[in-house]
PDB file of C-alpha atoms in Angstrom:
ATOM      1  CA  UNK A   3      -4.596  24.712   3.549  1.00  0.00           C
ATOM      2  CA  UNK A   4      -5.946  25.300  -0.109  1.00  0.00           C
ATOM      3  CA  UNK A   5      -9.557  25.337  -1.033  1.00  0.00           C
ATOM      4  CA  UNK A   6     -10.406  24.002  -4.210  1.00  0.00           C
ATOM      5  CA  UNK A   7     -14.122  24.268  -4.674  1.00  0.00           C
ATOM      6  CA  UNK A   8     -14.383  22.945  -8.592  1.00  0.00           C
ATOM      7  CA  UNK A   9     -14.215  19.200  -9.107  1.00  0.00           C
ATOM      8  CA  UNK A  10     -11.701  19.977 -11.975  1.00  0.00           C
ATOM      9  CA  UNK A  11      -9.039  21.469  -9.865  1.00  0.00           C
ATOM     10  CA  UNK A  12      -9.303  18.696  -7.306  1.00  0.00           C
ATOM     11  CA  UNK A  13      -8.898  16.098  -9.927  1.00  0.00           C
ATOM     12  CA  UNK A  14      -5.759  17.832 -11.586  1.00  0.00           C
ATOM     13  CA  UNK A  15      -4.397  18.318  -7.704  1.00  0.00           C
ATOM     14  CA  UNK A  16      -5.207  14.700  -7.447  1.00  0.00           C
ATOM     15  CA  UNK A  17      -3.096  13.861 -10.832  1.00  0.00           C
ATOM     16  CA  UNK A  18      -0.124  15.870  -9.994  1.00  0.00           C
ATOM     17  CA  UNK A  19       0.106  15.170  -6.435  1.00  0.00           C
ATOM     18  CA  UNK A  20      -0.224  11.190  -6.834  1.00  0.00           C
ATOM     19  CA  UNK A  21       2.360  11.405  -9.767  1.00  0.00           C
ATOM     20  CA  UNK A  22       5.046  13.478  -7.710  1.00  0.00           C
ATOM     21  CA  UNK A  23       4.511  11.055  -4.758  1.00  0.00           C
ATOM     22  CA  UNK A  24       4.649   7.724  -7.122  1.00  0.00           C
ATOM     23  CA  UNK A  25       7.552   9.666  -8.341  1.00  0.00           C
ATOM     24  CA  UNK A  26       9.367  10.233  -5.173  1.00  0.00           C
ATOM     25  CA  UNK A  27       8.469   6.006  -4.104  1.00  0.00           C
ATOM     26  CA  UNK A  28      11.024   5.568  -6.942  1.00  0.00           C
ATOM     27  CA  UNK A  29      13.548   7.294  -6.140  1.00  0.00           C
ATOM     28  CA  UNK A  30      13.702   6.615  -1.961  1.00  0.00           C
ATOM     29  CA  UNK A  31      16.954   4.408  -2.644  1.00  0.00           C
ATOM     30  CA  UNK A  32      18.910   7.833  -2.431  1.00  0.00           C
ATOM     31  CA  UNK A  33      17.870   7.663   1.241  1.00  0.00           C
ATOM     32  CA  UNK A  34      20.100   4.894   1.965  1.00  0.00           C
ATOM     33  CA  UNK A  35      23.224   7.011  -0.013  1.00  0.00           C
ATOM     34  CA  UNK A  36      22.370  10.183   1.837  1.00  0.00           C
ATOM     35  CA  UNK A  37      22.345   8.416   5.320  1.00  0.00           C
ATOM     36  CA  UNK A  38      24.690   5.992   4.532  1.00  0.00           C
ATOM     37  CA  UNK A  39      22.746   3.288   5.544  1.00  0.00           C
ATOM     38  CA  UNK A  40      22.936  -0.580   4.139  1.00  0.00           C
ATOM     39  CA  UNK A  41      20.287  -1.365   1.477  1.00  0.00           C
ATOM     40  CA  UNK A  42      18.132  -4.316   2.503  1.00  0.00           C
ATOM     41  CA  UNK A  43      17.873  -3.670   6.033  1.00  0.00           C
ATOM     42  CA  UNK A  44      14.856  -2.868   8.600  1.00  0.00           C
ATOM     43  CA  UNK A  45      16.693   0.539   9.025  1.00  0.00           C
ATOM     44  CA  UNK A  46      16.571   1.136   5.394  1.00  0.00           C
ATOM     45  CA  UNK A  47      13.241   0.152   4.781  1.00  0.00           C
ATOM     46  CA  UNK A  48      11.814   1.914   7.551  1.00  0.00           C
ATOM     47  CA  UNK A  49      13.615   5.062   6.511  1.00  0.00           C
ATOM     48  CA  UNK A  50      12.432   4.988   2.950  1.00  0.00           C
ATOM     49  CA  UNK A  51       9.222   4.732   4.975  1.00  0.00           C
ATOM     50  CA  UNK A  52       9.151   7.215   6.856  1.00  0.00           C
ATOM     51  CA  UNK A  53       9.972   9.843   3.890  1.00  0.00           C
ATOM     52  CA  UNK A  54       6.850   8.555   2.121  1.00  0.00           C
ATOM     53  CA  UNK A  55       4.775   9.054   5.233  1.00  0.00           C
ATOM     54  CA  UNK A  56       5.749  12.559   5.304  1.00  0.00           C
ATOM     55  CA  UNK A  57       5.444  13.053   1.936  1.00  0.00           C
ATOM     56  CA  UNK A  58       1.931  11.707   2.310  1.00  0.00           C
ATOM     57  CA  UNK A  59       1.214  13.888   5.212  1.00  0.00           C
ATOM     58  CA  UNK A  60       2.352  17.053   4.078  1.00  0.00           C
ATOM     59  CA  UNK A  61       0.603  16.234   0.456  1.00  0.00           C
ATOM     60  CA  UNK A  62      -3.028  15.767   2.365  1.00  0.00           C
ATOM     61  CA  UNK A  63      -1.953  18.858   4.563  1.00  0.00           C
ATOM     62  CA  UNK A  64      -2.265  21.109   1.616  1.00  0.00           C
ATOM     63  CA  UNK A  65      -5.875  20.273   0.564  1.00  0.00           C
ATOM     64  CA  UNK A  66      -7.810  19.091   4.232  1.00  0.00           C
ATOM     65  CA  UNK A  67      -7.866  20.513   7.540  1.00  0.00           C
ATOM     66  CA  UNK A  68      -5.149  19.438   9.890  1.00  0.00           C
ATOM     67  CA  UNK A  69      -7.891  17.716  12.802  1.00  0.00           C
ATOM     68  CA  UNK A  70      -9.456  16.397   9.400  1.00  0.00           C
ATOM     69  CA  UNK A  71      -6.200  14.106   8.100  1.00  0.00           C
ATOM     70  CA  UNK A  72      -6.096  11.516  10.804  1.00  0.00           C
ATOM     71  CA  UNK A  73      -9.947  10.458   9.446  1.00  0.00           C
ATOM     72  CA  UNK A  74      -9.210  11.629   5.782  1.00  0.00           C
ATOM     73  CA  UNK A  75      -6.328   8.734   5.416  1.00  0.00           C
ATOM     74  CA  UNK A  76      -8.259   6.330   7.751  1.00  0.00           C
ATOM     75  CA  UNK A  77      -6.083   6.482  10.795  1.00  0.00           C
ATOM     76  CA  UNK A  78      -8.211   6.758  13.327  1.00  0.00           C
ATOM     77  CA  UNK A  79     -10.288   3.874  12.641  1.00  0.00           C
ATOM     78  CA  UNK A  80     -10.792   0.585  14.840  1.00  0.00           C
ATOM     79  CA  UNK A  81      -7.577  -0.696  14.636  1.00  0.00           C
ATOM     80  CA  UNK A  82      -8.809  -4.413  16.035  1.00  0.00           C
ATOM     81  CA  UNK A  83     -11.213  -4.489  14.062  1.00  0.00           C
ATOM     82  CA  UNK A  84      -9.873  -4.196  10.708  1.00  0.00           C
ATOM     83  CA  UNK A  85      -7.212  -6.217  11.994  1.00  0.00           C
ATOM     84  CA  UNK A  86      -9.986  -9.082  12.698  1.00  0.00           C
ATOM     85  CA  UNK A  87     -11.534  -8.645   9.409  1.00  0.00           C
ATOM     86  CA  UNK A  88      -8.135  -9.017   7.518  1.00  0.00           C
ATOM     87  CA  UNK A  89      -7.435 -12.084   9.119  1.00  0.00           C
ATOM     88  CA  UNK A  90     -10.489 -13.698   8.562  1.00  0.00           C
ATOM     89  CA  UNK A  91     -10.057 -12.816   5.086  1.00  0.00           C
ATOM     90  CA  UNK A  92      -7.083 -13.766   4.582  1.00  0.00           C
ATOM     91  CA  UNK A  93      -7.343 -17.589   6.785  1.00  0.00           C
ATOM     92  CA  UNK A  94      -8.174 -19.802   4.005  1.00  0.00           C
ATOM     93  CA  UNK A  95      -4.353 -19.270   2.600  1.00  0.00           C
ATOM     94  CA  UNK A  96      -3.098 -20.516   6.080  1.00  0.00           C
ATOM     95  CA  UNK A  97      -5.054 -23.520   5.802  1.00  0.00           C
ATOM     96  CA  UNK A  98      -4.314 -24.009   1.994  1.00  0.00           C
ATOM     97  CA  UNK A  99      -1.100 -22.781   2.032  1.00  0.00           C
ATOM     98  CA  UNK A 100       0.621 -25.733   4.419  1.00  0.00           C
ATOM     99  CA  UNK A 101      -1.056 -28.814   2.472  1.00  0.00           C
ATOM    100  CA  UNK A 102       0.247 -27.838  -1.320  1.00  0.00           C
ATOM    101  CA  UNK A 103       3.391 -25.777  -0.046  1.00  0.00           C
ATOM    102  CA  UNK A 104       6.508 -25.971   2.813  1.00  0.00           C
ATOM    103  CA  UNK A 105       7.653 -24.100   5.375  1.00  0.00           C
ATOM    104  CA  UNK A 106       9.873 -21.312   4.434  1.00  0.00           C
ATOM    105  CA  UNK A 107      13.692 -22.419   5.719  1.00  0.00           C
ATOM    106  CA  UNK A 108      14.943 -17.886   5.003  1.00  0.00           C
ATOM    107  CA  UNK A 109      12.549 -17.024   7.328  1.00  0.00           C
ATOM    108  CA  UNK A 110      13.549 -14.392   9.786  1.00  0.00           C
ATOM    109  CA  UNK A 111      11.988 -11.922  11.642  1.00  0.00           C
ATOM    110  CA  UNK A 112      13.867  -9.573   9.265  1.00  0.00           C
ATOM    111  CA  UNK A 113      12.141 -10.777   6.694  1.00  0.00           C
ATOM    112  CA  UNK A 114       8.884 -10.410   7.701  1.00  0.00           C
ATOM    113  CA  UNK A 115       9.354  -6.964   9.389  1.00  0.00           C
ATOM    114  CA  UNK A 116      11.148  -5.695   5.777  1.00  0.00           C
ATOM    115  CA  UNK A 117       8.917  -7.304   3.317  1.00  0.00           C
ATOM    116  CA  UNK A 118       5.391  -7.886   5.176  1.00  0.00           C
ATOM    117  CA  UNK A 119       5.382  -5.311   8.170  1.00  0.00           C
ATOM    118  CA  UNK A 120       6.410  -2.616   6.631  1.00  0.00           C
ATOM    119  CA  UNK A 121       4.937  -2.618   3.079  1.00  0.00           C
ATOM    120  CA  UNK A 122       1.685  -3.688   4.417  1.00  0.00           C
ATOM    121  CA  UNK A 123       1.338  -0.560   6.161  1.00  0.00           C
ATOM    122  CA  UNK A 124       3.333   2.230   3.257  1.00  0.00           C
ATOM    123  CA  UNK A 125       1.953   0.996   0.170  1.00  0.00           C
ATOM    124  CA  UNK A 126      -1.910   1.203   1.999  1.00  0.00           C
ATOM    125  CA  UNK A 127      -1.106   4.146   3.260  1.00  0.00           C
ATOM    126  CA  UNK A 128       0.307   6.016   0.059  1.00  0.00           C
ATOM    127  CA  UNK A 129      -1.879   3.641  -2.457  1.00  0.00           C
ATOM    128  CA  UNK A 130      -5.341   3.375  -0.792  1.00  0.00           C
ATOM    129  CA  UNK A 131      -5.624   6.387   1.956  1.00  0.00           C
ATOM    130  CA  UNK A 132      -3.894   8.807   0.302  1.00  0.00           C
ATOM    131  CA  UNK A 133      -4.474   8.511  -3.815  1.00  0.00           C
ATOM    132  CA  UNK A 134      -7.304   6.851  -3.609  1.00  0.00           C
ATOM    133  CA  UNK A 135      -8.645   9.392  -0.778  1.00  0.00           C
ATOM    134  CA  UNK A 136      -7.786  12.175  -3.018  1.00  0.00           C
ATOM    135  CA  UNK A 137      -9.861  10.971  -6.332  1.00  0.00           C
ATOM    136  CA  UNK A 138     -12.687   9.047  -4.352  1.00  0.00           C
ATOM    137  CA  UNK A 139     -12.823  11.134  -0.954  1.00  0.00           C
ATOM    138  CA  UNK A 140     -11.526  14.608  -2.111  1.00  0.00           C
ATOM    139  CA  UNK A 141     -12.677  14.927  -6.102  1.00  0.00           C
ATOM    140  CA  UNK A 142     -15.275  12.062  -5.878  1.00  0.00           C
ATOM    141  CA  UNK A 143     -14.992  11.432  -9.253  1.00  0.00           C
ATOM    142  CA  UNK A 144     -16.645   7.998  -8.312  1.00  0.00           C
ATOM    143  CA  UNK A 145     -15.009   4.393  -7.435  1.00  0.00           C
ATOM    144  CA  UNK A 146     -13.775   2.675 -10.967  1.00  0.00           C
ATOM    145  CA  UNK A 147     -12.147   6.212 -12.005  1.00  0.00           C
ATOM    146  CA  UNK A 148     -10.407   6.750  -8.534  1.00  0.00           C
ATOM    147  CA  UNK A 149      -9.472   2.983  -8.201  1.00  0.00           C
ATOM    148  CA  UNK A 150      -7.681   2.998 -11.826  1.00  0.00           C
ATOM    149  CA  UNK A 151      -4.873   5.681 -11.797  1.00  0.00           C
ATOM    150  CA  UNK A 152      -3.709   4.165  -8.372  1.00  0.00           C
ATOM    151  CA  UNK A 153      -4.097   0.765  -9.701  1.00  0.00           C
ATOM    152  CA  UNK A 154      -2.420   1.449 -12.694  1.00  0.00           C
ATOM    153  CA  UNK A 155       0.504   3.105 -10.636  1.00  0.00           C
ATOM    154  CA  UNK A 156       0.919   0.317  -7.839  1.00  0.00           C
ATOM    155  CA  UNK A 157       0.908  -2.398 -10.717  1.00  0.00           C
ATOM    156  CA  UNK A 158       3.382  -0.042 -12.614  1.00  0.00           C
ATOM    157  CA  UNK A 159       5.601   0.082  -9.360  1.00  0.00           C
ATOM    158  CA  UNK A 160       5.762  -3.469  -8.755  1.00  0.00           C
ATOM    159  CA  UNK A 161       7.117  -4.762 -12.305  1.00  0.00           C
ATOM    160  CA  UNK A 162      10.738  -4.615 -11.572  1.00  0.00           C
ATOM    161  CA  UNK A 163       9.388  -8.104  -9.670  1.00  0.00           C
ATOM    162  CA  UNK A 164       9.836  -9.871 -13.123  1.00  0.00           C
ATOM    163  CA  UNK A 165      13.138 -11.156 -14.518  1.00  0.00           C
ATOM    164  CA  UNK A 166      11.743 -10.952 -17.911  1.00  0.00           C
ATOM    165  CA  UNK A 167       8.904  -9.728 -19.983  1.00  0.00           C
ATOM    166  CA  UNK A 168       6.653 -12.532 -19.015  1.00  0.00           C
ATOM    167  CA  UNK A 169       7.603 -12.181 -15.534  1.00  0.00           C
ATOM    168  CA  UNK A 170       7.098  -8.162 -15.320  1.00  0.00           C
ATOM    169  CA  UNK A 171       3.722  -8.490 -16.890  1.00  0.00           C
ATOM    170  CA  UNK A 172       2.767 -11.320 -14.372  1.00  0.00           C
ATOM    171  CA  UNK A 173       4.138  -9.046 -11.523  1.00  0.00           C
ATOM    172  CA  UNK A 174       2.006  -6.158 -12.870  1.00  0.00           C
ATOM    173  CA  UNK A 175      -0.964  -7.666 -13.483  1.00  0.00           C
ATOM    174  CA  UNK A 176      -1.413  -9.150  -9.908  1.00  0.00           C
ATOM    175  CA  UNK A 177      -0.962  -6.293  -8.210  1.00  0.00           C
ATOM    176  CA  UNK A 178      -3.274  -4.285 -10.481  1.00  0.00           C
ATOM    177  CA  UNK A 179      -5.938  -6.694  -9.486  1.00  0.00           C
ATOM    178  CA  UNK A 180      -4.803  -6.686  -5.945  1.00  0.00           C
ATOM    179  CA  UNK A 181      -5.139  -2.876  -6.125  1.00  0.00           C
ATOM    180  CA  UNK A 182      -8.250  -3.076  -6.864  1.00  0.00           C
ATOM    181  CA  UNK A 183      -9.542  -5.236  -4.513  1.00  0.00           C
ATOM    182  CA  UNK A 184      -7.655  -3.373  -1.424  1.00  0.00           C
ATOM    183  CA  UNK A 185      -9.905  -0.373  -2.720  1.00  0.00           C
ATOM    184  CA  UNK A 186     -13.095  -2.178  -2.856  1.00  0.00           C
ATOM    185  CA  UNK A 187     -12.669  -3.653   0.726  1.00  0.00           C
ATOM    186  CA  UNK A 188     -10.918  -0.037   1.857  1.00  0.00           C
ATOM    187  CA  UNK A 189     -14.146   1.529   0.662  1.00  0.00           C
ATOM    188  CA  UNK A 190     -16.853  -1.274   1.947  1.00  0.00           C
ATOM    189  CA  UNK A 191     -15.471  -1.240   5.380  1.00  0.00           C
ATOM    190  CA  UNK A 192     -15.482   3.116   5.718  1.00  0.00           C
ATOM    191  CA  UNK A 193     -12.443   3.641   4.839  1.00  0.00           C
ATOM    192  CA  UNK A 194     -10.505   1.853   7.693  1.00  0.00           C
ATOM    193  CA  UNK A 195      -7.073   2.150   6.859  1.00  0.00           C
ATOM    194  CA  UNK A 196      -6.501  -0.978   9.083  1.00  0.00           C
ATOM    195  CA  UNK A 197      -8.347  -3.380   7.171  1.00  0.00           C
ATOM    196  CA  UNK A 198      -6.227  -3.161   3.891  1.00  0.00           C
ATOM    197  CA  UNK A 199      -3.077  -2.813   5.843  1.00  0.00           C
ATOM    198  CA  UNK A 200      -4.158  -6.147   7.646  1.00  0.00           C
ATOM    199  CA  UNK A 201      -5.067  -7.733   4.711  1.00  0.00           C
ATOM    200  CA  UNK A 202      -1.365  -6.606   2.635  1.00  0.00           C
ATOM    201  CA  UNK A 203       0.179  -7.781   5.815  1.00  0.00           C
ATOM    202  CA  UNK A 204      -1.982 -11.606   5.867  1.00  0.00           C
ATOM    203  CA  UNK A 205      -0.971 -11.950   2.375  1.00  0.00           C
ATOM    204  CA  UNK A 206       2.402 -11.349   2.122  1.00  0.00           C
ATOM    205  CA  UNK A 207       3.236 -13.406   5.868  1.00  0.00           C
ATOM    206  CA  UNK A 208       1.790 -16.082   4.410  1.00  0.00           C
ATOM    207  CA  UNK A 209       3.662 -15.732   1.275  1.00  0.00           C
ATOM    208  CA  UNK A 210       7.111 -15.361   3.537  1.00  0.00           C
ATOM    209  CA  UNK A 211       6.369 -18.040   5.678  1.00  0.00           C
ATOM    210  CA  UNK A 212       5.262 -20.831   2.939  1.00  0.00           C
ATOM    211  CA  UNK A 213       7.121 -21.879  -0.115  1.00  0.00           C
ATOM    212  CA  UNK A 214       4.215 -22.679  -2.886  1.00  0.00           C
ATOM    213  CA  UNK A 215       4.315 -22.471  -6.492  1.00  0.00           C
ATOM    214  CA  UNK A 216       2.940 -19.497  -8.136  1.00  0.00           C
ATOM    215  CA  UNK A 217       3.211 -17.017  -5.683  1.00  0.00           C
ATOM    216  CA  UNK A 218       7.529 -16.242  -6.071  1.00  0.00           C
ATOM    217  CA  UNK A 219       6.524 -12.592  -8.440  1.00  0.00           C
ATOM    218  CA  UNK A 220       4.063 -11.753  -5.584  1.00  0.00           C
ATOM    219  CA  UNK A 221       6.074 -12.355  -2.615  1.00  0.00           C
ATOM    220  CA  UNK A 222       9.079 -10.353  -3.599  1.00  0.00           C
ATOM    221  CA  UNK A 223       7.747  -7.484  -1.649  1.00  0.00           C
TER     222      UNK A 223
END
């Protein structure tokens, strides 16, 4: 563990760490090569998972105590709880949702583990506990400031979504927003990991199982 008692060196810690990790989230295709494992599949999503998990771990590992992580990146929270408050949250799209849309025909159970499970809980984990955590919880260099690099980087990471300009900007700018509400609600509720992660999962299931206009940049996963 390293001690970093100025607020300057936490913030530049902050910077480089969440830039290697956003860094790494790009490149976790070369799991699939290295493994030799099909793109597109529960197996490959949850082993590009699992390397950002680690990652994430062993990141928060160098700057907070190891009893400290599990409470540092939310994990020990009340894990019904959040879950409760995500859903109620989230229940006005699953009323909506089957009155102006349809039912989903692709839906599998595939589907929603690989594009609602799975990044519910990893881009929460790496977006909201961890780089958040470090600029809010670690350098406390106060809410807008530690919401906005994240933000910036989760909208960034999402704008391969769009087929064009338009589309990429679209796909950006939603999740940037997004971003910053998951932080707001991560923060208001103590930092219960659970909550957001319930909430990213509410939204996109309800993207996956309902076909409605508007939503096809989001619910690419």
């Amino acid at each position: 563990m390293v001690i970093l008692k100025s607020q300057t060196a936490k913030v530049i810690f902050a910077v480089i760490a969440c830039f290697l990790v956003n860094s790494l989230w790009g490149n976790t295709w070369h799991v699939d090569v290295w493994l030799k494992i099909k793109g597109g599949t529960i197996l490959s999503s949850f082993a590009r998972d699992i390397v950002m998990a680690i990652a994430v771990l062993l990141g928060t590992y160098i700057i907070i105590k190891p009893k400290d992580i599990c409470s540092f990146l939310g994990l020990n929270s009340n894990f019904f709880k959040g879950f409760l408050i995500a859903l109620l949250s989230v229940l006005p799209l699953y009323i909506v949702f089957p009155i102006i849309g349809s039912i989903n025909p692709d839906l599998t159970l595939s589907l929603i583990i690989r594009k609602s499970l799975f990044p519910g809980f990893i881009e929460e984990f790496v977006c909201r506990a961890f780089m958040f955590g470090l600029f809010f919880r670690y350098a406390k260099v106060g809410f807008i400031w530690a919401t906005l690099l994240p933000a910036v980087l989760f909208g960034l990471a999402h704008t391969y979504q769009g087929y064009d300009l338009v589309s990429s900007l679209a796909a950006f700018g939603v999740t940037f927003v997004g971003a910053l509400y998951f932080s707001w609600m991560y923060a208001a509720w103590n930092f219960n990991i659970w909550v957001v992660f319930g909430l990213h999962f509410f939204f996109f299931f309800s993207w996956g199982i309902f076909n409605v206009t508007g939503t096809e940049v989001v619910a690419c996963g």
